[in-house]
CSV table of C-alpha atoms in Angstrom, one decimal:
chain,number,residue,atom,x,y,z
A,1205,SER,CA,-69.3,128.7,-15.2
A,1206,SER,CA,-66.6,131.4,-15.1
A,1207,PHE,CA,-65.4,133.8,-12.5
A,1208,LEU,CA,-66.2,137.5,-12.1
A,1209,HIS,CA,-63.4,139.5,-10.8
A,1210,THR,CA,-64.0,143.1,-9.7
A,1211,LEU,CA,-60.9,145.2,-9.1
A,1212,TRP,CA,-61.0,148.0,-6.5
A,1213,SER,CA,-58.7,150.8,-7.4
A,1214,PHE,CA,-59.0,154.0,-9.3
A,1215,ASN,CA,-59.1,153.6,-13.1
A,1216,LEU,CA,-56.5,154.6,-15.6
A,1217,TYR,CA,-57.7,155.0,-19.2
A,1218,ALA,CA,-60.9,153.2,-18.3
A,1219,GLU,CA,-62.4,154.3,-21.6
A,1220,HIS,CA,-59.8,152.5,-23.6
A,1221,PRO,CA,-58.5,149.5,-21.6
A,1222,ALA,CA,-56.1,147.0,-23.1
A,1223,VAL,CA,-57.9,143.7,-23.3
A,1224,TYR,CA,-56.2,140.3,-23.7
A,1225,GLY,CA,-57.7,136.9,-24.3
A,1226,GLY,CA,-56.6,133.3,-23.9
A,1227,PRO,CA,-57.9,129.8,-24.6
A,1228,SER,CA,-61.3,128.9,-23.2
A,1229,GLY,CA,-61.0,127.0,-20.0
A,1230,SER,CA,-57.3,127.7,-19.5
A,1231,TYR,CA,-57.8,130.0,-16.5
A,1232,PHE,CA,-56.1,132.7,-18.5
A,1233,GLY,CA,-55.5,135.6,-16.0
A,1234,TYR,CA,-55.1,133.5,-12.9
A,1235,SER,CA,-51.8,135.3,-12.4
A,1236,VAL,CA,-50.4,138.4,-14.0
A,1237,ASP,CA,-47.3,140.8,-13.9
A,1238,PHE,CA,-45.7,143.5,-16.0
A,1239,TYR,CA,-42.5,142.8,-17.9
A,1240,GLN,CA,-39.8,145.1,-19.1
A,1241,ALA,CA,-36.9,143.4,-21.0
A,1242,SER,CA,-34.3,145.9,-19.6
A,1243,THR,CA,-34.3,149.0,-17.4
A,1244,ASP,CA,-33.4,151.2,-20.4
A,1245,SER,CA,-36.3,149.8,-22.5
A,1246,ASN,CA,-39.4,151.8,-22.9
A,1247,THR,CA,-41.4,148.7,-23.9
A,1248,ILE,CA,-43.7,147.3,-21.3
A,1249,SER,CA,-45.6,144.1,-21.9
A,1250,VAL,CA,-47.9,141.9,-19.7
A,1251,LEU,CA,-47.2,138.3,-18.6
A,1252,VAL,CA,-50.4,136.2,-18.0
A,1253,GLY,CA,-50.6,132.8,-16.3
A,1254,ALA,CA,-53.1,130.2,-17.7
A,1255,PRO,CA,-52.5,127.2,-15.4
A,1256,LYS,CA,-54.9,124.9,-17.3
A,1257,ALA,CA,-53.7,125.7,-20.8
A,1258,ASN,CA,-52.6,123.0,-23.1
A,1259,THR,CA,-49.1,123.2,-24.6
A,1260,SER,CA,-47.1,121.5,-27.4
A,1261,GLN,CA,-45.3,119.3,-24.9
A,1262,PRO,CA,-45.7,115.7,-26.1
A,1263,GLY,CA,-48.1,113.5,-24.2
A,1264,ILE,CA,-48.9,116.2,-21.6
A,1265,VAL,CA,-52.4,117.4,-20.8
A,1266,GLU,CA,-53.1,120.8,-19.4
A,1267,ALA,CA,-49.5,121.5,-18.4
A,1268,GLY,CA,-50.3,125.2,-18.0
A,1269,ALA,CA,-48.6,128.1,-19.6
A,1270,VAL,CA,-47.6,131.7,-19.3
A,1271,TYR,CA,-48.4,134.1,-22.2
A,1272,TYR,CA,-46.5,137.2,-23.4
A,1273,CYS,CA,-48.9,140.0,-24.3
A,1274,PRO,CA,-47.4,143.1,-25.9
A,1275,TRP,CA,-48.7,146.4,-24.6
A,1276,SER,CA,-51.0,147.4,-26.0
A,1277,GLY,CA,-51.8,144.8,-28.6
A,1278,PRO,CA,-55.1,143.3,-29.8
A,1279,PRO,CA,-56.8,140.6,-27.7
A,1280,ASP,CA,-55.4,137.8,-29.8
A,1281,SER,CA,-51.7,139.1,-29.6
A,1282,CYS,CA,-50.7,137.0,-26.7
A,1283,ARG,CA,-48.3,134.1,-27.3
A,1284,GLN,CA,-47.1,131.2,-25.1
A,1285,ILE,CA,-43.6,131.6,-23.6
A,1286,PRO,CA,-41.6,128.3,-24.1
A,1287,PHE,CA,-40.4,127.8,-20.6
A,1288,ASP,CA,-40.5,124.1,-21.0
A,1289,ASN,CA,-41.0,122.2,-24.3
A,1290,SER,CA,-40.1,118.7,-23.1
A,1291,ASN,CA,-42.3,115.8,-22.1
A,1292,ASN,CA,-41.9,113.8,-18.9
A,1293,ARG,CA,-38.4,112.7,-18.2
A,1294,MET,CA,-38.0,108.9,-18.0
A,1295,MET,CA,-36.0,106.4,-15.9
A,1296,LYS,CA,-35.4,102.7,-16.0
A,1297,VAL,CA,-37.2,100.7,-13.3
A,1298,ASN,CA,-36.8,96.9,-13.3
A,1299,GLY,CA,-35.7,97.1,-16.9
A,1300,THR,CA,-38.6,99.2,-18.2
A,1301,ARG,CA,-38.7,102.9,-18.9
A,1302,GLU,CA,-41.2,104.8,-16.7
A,1303,PRO,CA,-41.8,108.5,-16.2
A,1304,VAL,CA,-40.0,110.1,-13.3
A,1305,GLU,CA,-42.1,113.2,-13.4
A,1306,PHE,CA,-45.7,114.1,-14.2
A,1307,LYS,CA,-46.4,117.5,-15.9
A,1308,SER,CA,-50.0,117.0,-16.8
A,1309,HIS,CA,-52.3,119.1,-14.7
A,1310,GLN,CA,-49.3,120.6,-12.9
A,1311,TRP,CA,-50.8,124.2,-12.9
A,1312,PHE,CA,-47.8,125.9,-14.5
A,1313,GLY,CA,-48.4,129.6,-14.5
A,1314,ALA,CA,-50.3,129.6,-11.2
A,1315,SER,CA,-47.7,132.1,-10.1
A,1316,VAL,CA,-45.6,134.5,-12.2
A,1317,ARG,CA,-43.3,137.3,-11.1
A,1318,THR,CA,-40.8,139.6,-12.9
A,1319,HIS,CA,-37.7,141.6,-11.7
A,1320,LYS,CA,-35.5,143.7,-14.1
A,1321,GLY,CA,-35.8,141.4,-17.0
A,1322,LYS,CA,-35.8,138.2,-14.9
A,1323,VAL,CA,-39.0,136.1,-14.9
A,1324,VAL,CA,-40.1,133.2,-12.8
A,1325,ALA,CA,-43.2,131.0,-13.3
A,1326,CYS,CA,-44.2,128.0,-11.2
A,1327,ALA,CA,-46.2,124.8,-11.3
A,1328,PRO,CA,-47.2,124.0,-7.7
A,1329,LEU,CA,-49.0,120.8,-8.6
A,1330,TYR,CA,-46.0,119.4,-10.5
A,1331,HIS,CA,-45.5,115.7,-9.3
A,1332,TRP,CA,-42.5,113.5,-9.4
A,1333,ARG,CA,-41.7,109.9,-8.7
A,1334,THR,CA,-40.0,109.7,-5.4
A,1335,VAL,CA,-36.6,108.1,-4.8
A,1336,LYS,CA,-38.3,105.1,-3.1
A,1337,LEU,CA,-39.0,101.9,-4.9
A,1338,SER,CA,-42.7,102.2,-4.3
A,1339,ALA,CA,-43.2,104.7,-7.1
A,1340,ASP,CA,-45.2,107.3,-5.1
A,1341,LYS,CA,-46.1,110.5,-6.9
A,1342,GLU,CA,-45.7,113.5,-4.8
A,1343,PRO,CA,-46.6,117.2,-5.5
A,1344,VAL,CA,-43.3,118.8,-4.8
A,1345,GLY,CA,-43.9,121.7,-7.3
A,1346,THR,CA,-41.4,123.3,-9.6
A,1347,CYS,CA,-40.5,126.7,-11.1
A,1348,TYR,CA,-38.7,127.9,-14.2
A,1349,VAL,CA,-36.7,131.1,-14.5
A,1350,ALA,CA,-36.1,132.9,-17.7
A,1351,VAL,CA,-33.5,135.6,-18.4
A,1352,GLN,CA,-32.0,137.6,-21.4
A,1353,ASN,CA,-35.5,138.3,-23.0
A,1354,PHE,CA,-36.5,134.6,-22.7
A,1355,SER,CA,-33.4,133.3,-24.5
A,1356,ALA,CA,-32.2,131.2,-21.5
A,1357,TYR,CA,-34.2,129.1,-19.1
A,1358,ALA,CA,-33.6,126.8,-16.1
A,1359,GLU,CA,-35.7,124.8,-13.8
A,1360,TYR,CA,-35.7,125.4,-10.0
A,1361,SER,CA,-37.4,122.7,-7.9
A,1362,PRO,CA,-36.2,123.1,-4.3
A,1363,CYS,CA,-38.5,120.4,-2.8
A,1364,ARG,CA,-37.5,117.7,-5.3
A,1365,THR,CA,-35.1,116.2,-2.9
A,1366,ASN,CA,-34.2,113.0,-0.9
A,1367,ASP,CA,-36.6,114.2,1.8
A,1368,PRO,CA,-39.9,112.9,0.5
A,1369,ASP,CA,-43.3,112.0,2.1
A,1370,PRO,CA,-45.5,114.3,4.1
A,1371,GLU,CA,-43.1,114.6,7.0
A,1372,GLY,CA,-40.5,115.9,4.5
A,1373,GLN,CA,-40.8,118.0,1.4
A,1374,GLY,CA,-43.0,115.5,-0.6
A,1375,PHE,CA,-46.1,117.7,-0.5
A,1376,CYS,CA,-44.3,121.0,-0.6
A,1377,GLN,CA,-46.0,122.5,-3.7
A,1378,ALA,CA,-43.1,124.8,-4.2
A,1379,GLY,CA,-44.0,127.9,-6.2
A,1380,PHE,CA,-47.5,128.2,-4.6
A,1381,SER,CA,-46.2,131.7,-4.0
A,1382,VAL,CA,-43.1,133.5,-5.4
A,1383,ASP,CA,-41.4,136.9,-5.4
A,1384,PHE,CA,-38.0,138.6,-5.9
A,1385,THR,CA,-35.8,140.6,-3.5
A,1386,LYS,CA,-34.6,144.0,-4.8
A,1387,GLU,CA,-31.3,142.3,-5.6
A,1388,GLY,CA,-33.2,139.8,-7.8
A,1389,ARG,CA,-32.9,136.8,-5.4
A,1390,LEU,CA,-35.8,134.4,-5.8
A,1391,VAL,CA,-38.2,133.8,-2.9
A,1392,VAL,CA,-40.4,130.7,-3.1
A,1393,GLY,CA,-43.2,129.5,-0.8
A,1394,GLY,CA,-44.0,125.8,-0.3
A,1395,PRO,CA,-46.9,125.5,2.1
A,1396,GLY,CA,-47.1,121.8,2.1
A,1397,SER,CA,-43.6,120.8,3.6
A,1398,PHE,CA,-43.3,119.0,6.9
A,1399,TYR,CA,-46.9,117.9,7.4
A,1400,TRP,CA,-48.1,121.2,5.9
A,1401,GLN,CA,-46.1,123.4,8.3
A,1402,GLY,CA,-44.9,125.0,5.1
A,1403,GLN,CA,-41.6,126.4,4.1
A,1404,VAL,CA,-39.9,129.4,2.5
A,1405,MET,CA,-36.8,129.1,0.3
A,1406,THR,CA,-34.5,131.6,-1.4
A,1407,ALA,CA,-31.9,131.2,-4.2
A,1408,GLY,CA,-29.9,133.4,-6.5
A,1409,ILE,CA,-30.8,133.5,-10.2
A,1410,ALA,CA,-27.3,133.3,-11.4
A,1411,GLU,CA,-26.7,130.2,-9.2
A,1412,ILE,CA,-29.9,128.6,-10.6
A,1413,LEU,CA,-28.7,129.1,-14.2
A,1414,ASN,CA,-25.0,128.3,-13.7
A,1415,GLY,CA,-24.4,124.6,-14.2
A,1416,TYR,CA,-28.0,123.8,-14.8
A,1417,SER,CA,-28.6,120.5,-16.6
A,1418,LEU,CA,-31.9,119.0,-17.7
A,1419,LYS,CA,-30.6,115.6,-16.6
A,1420,ALA,CA,-30.0,116.6,-13.0
A,1421,MET,CA,-33.3,115.7,-11.2
A,1422,LEU,CA,-31.7,116.2,-7.7
A,1423,ARG,CA,-29.8,119.4,-7.5
A,1424,GLN,CA,-28.7,121.5,-4.6
A,1425,VAL,CA,-28.4,125.1,-5.8
A,1426,PRO,CA,-25.3,126.8,-4.3
A,1427,GLY,CA,-26.2,129.4,-1.7
A,1428,GLU,CA,-29.8,128.2,-1.4
A,1429,LYS,CA,-31.5,128.9,2.0
A,1430,HIS,CA,-34.7,127.4,3.4
A,1431,THR,CA,-36.6,127.3,6.7
A,1432,ARG,CA,-36.7,124.0,8.4
A,1433,ALA,CA,-39.2,121.9,10.2
A,1434,ALA,CA,-40.5,123.1,13.6
A,1435,GLU,CA,-42.3,121.4,16.5
A,1436,ASP,CA,-45.4,119.4,15.4
A,1437,THR,CA,-47.6,122.0,16.9
A,1438,HIS,CA,-46.9,124.0,13.7
A,1439,ASP,CA,-48.4,121.2,11.5
A,1440,ASP,CA,-51.1,122.3,9.0
A,1441,SER,CA,-50.1,126.0,9.2
A,1442,TYR,CA,-49.2,126.6,5.6
A,1443,LEU,CA,-46.2,128.9,6.0
A,1444,GLY,CA,-45.4,130.3,2.5
A,1445,TYR,CA,-49.0,130.3,1.3
A,1446,SER,CA,-48.1,133.9,0.2
A,1447,VAL,CA,-44.7,135.7,0.2
A,1448,ALA,CA,-43.5,139.3,-0.3
A,1449,VAL,CA,-40.3,141.3,0.4
A,1450,GLY,CA,-39.6,144.6,2.2
A,1451,GLU,CA,-37.3,146.6,4.5
A,1452,PHE,CA,-38.4,146.7,8.1
A,1453,THR,CA,-35.3,146.7,10.4
A,1454,GLY,CA,-33.6,149.9,9.3
A,1455,ASP,CA,-30.6,148.2,7.7
A,1456,SER,CA,-29.7,147.6,4.1
A,1457,GLU,CA,-31.0,144.0,4.1
A,1458,GLN,CA,-34.6,143.3,3.1
A,1459,GLU,CA,-36.8,141.0,5.1
A,1460,LEU,CA,-39.2,138.3,3.9
A,1461,ILE,CA,-42.9,138.4,4.6
A,1462,ALA,CA,-44.8,135.1,4.5
A,1463,GLY,CA,-48.4,134.3,5.1
A,1464,VAL,CA,-49.4,131.5,7.5
A,1465,PRO,CA,-53.2,131.4,7.1
A,1466,ARG,CA,-53.8,128.4,9.3
A,1467,GLY,CA,-51.3,129.1,12.0
A,1468,ALA,CA,-52.0,130.5,15.5
A,1469,GLN,CA,-54.9,128.1,16.1
A,1470,ASN,CA,-56.4,129.0,12.7
A,1471,PHE,CA,-56.4,132.7,13.4
A,1472,GLY,CA,-53.7,133.0,10.8
A,1473,TYR,CA,-50.5,135.1,11.0
A,1474,VAL,CA,-47.9,136.7,8.8
A,1475,ALA,CA,-44.3,136.0,9.7
A,1476,MET,CA,-41.4,138.5,9.1
A,1477,ILE,CA,-38.2,136.5,8.3
A,1478,ASN,CA,-34.6,137.5,8.3
A,1479,SER,CA,-33.4,137.0,4.7
A,1480,THR,CA,-29.8,136.3,5.6
A,1481,ASN,CA,-30.4,133.3,8.0
A,1482,LEU,CA,-34.2,132.8,7.6
A,1483,THR,CA,-34.8,133.2,11.3
A,1484,PHE,CA,-38.2,134.5,12.4
A,1485,ILE,CA,-38.3,138.2,13.7
A,1486,GLN,CA,-42.0,138.9,14.5
A,1487,ASN,CA,-45.6,138.1,13.5
A,1488,PHE,CA,-48.8,139.9,12.6
A,1489,THR,CA,-51.7,137.8,13.9
A,1490,GLY,CA,-55.3,137.7,12.6
A,1491,GLU,CA,-58.3,138.8,14.6
A,1492,GLN,CA,-60.8,136.1,13.6
A,1493,MET,CA,-60.5,132.3,13.5
A,1494,ALA,CA,-60.7,130.8,10.0
A,1495,SER,CA,-60.6,134.2,8.2
A,1496,TYR,CA,-57.5,132.9,6.3
A,1497,PHE,CA,-55.5,135.9,7.4
A,1498,GLY,CA,-52.3,135.7,5.4
A,1499,TYR,CA,-54.0,134.3,2.2
A,1500,ALA,CA,-52.4,137.3,0.4
A,1501,VAL,CA,-49.6,139.7,1.4
A,1502,ALA,CA,-48.1,142.8,-0.2
A,1503,VAL,CA,-45.5,145.4,0.7
A,1504,THR,CA,-45.4,149.0,-0.5
A,1505,ASP,CA,-44.8,152.5,0.9
A,1506,LEU,CA,-48.4,153.5,1.0
A,1507,ASN,CA,-48.2,156.8,2.8
A,1508,GLY,CA,-45.1,158.2,1.2
A,1509,ASP,CA,-42.9,158.4,4.3
A,1510,GLY,CA,-40.0,156.4,2.7
A,1511,THR,CA,-40.7,153.2,4.7
A,1512,ASP,CA,-42.3,150.0,3.6
A,1513,ASP,CA,-45.8,149.1,4.8
A,1514,VAL,CA,-47.6,145.7,5.0
A,1515,LEU,CA,-51.0,144.7,3.6
A,1516,VAL,CA,-52.6,141.4,4.6
A,1517,GLY,CA,-55.7,139.8,3.1
A,1518,ALA,CA,-58.2,137.7,5.0
A,1519,PRO,CA,-60.7,136.8,2.3
A,1520,LEU,CA,-62.9,134.6,4.5
A,1521,TYR,CA,-63.4,137.3,7.2
A,1522,MET,CA,-67.0,137.4,8.5
A,1523,GLU,CA,-68.7,140.5,9.5
A,1524,ARG,CA,-71.2,140.0,12.3
A,1525,GLU,CA,-74.0,142.5,12.0
A,1526,MET,CA,-76.2,139.9,13.7
A,1527,GLU,CA,-74.7,137.0,15.6
A,1528,SER,CA,-77.1,134.6,13.9
A,1529,LYS,CA,-76.4,135.8,10.4
A,1530,PRO,CA,-72.6,136.5,9.9
A,1531,ARG,CA,-71.7,137.7,6.4
A,1532,GLU,CA,-68.5,136.4,4.8
A,1533,VAL,CA,-67.2,139.5,3.1
A,1534,GLY,CA,-63.4,139.5,3.5
A,1535,ARG,CA,-61.0,142.1,4.9
A,1536,VAL,CA,-57.7,143.7,4.2
A,1537,TYR,CA,-55.4,144.9,7.0
A,1538,LEU,CA,-52.9,147.8,6.5
A,1539,TYR,CA,-49.9,148.0,8.9
A,1540,LEU,CA,-48.0,151.3,8.6
A,1541,GLN,CA,-44.3,151.2,9.5
A,1542,MET,CA,-43.7,153.9,12.1
A,1543,ALA,CA,-40.1,153.0,12.9
A,1544,PRO,CA,-37.9,149.9,12.4
A,1545,LEU,CA,-40.0,146.9,13.7
A,1546,THR,CA,-42.7,149.2,14.9
A,1547,PHE,CA,-46.1,149.3,13.2
A,1548,SER,CA,-49.4,151.1,13.7
A,1549,LYS,CA,-52.4,149.3,14.8
A,1550,PRO,CA,-53.9,147.7,11.7
A,1551,VAL,CA,-56.3,149.8,9.5
A,1552,ALA,CA,-59.1,147.4,8.5
A,1553,LEU,CA,-60.7,147.7,5.0
A,1554,THR,CA,-63.8,145.5,4.8
A,1555,GLY,CA,-65.5,144.1,1.7
A,1556,THR,CA,-69.1,144.9,1.0
A,1557,HIS,CA,-70.3,141.8,-1.0
A,1558,THR,CA,-71.3,138.6,0.8
A,1559,PHE,CA,-69.0,135.8,-0.4
A,1560,GLY,CA,-67.1,138.5,-2.3
A,1561,ARG,CA,-63.7,137.2,-0.8
A,1562,PHE,CA,-62.3,140.8,-0.6
A,1563,GLY,CA,-58.6,140.5,-0.1
A,1564,THR,CA,-58.0,137.4,-2.2
A,1565,ALA,CA,-55.2,139.2,-4.0
A,1566,ILE,CA,-53.2,142.3,-3.2
A,1567,ALA,CA,-50.6,144.0,-5.5
A,1568,PRO,CA,-48.7,147.3,-5.2
A,1569,LEU,CA,-49.1,149.5,-8.3
A,1570,GLY,CA,-46.6,152.2,-7.6
A,1571,ASP,CA,-47.4,155.9,-8.0
A,1572,VAL,CA,-49.8,155.5,-10.9
A,1573,ASN,CA,-51.4,159.0,-10.8
A,1574,GLN,CA,-48.2,160.9,-10.0
A,1575,ASP,CA,-49.4,162.3,-6.7
A,1576,GLY,CA,-46.4,161.2,-4.7
A,1577,TYR,CA,-48.1,158.2,-3.1
A,1578,ASN,CA,-48.1,154.5,-4.2
A,1579,GLY,CA,-51.4,152.9,-5.0
A,1580,MET,CA,-52.5,149.3,-4.5
A,1581,LEU,CA,-54.8,147.0,-6.4
A,1582,ARG,CA,-57.0,144.4,-4.6
A,1583,VAL,CA,-59.2,141.7,-6.0
A,1584,LYS,CA,-62.4,142.8,-4.3
A,1585,GLU,CA,-64.6,140.0,-5.5
A,1586,CYS,CA,-64.0,136.5,-6.8
A,1587,ARG,CA,-67.5,135.0,-6.9
A,1588,GLU,CA,-68.9,132.5,-9.2
A,1589,TRP,CA,-70.9,133.9,-12.1
A,1590,LYS,CA,-73.2,131.6,-14.1
């Protein structure tokens, strides 16, 4: 089976769309972003994640890949970007060489994001062999950054640390979500840290690239910041399931927005986080238990007033026309910023198809029709299609 995705927005050049294809079964199109090599370049291309794609990495099965698709080229014009060509790194254990990492089925390309020529792509199911003697494999996740038109690469794995196991960062799945600040600083979500409390981390691209070595499995990036473990009442919350960036306090510093879809007694919430010290500022809370409020988040100035607004997806929201027969349709909430740290009551946009999972993904488009207002693109449906 495959998946049918219906996009809810107004159409541009609907008569002649650019169509790209990837390998069968690779989940080509799982993630996507536009790419511009430099700000003075008129060439726009599309980056497409295929987290189950096979690569040329020796001995690795379905490592996942990101494809570069020129705009607008033929369907077969996409090519794999060589973020990582190596096999599993090895180490000596009791006199024998054993892999220290496990790249097969790591879902590289599950997330991809660009910013002014910088690109990051992540593999949230990347495993490594912990520092303990017991040879546990833990899904810490990892990301790769590329700069200078894909001529320089470096790995960033903020949860591959000396803090393993579920109570630490062992099940972090870093790169489950990812974004950039306007200055180009990387923001990474790891929803599995600290007994699945979740975690948000930030680091500068220059610091990730400077001094990078393939041999350095454990590396603390200078200037890296990350949220820490909270009380155990926050276990199983999934902070960092989604991340976005915007300005909400009236100063020059942007704030981080992070989805926490199982927090607040499973009502879900979205946390606003200070980007300087990663302290929590305020929350937006879901209205229905188990709706997965915070599954997706996006930030854009939707009403053209010069301030950022927040959109939150709750794809498992149930509409209760009759109490005995609730319909799972999904819902998106729009919070308009009225003043610093002051928002309107949420405007709710509800899906129409049962099991459509409206709000699975939300992305700002910018002012695509030149009417002075930014648009947005939402995945309205993500249902199985036989």
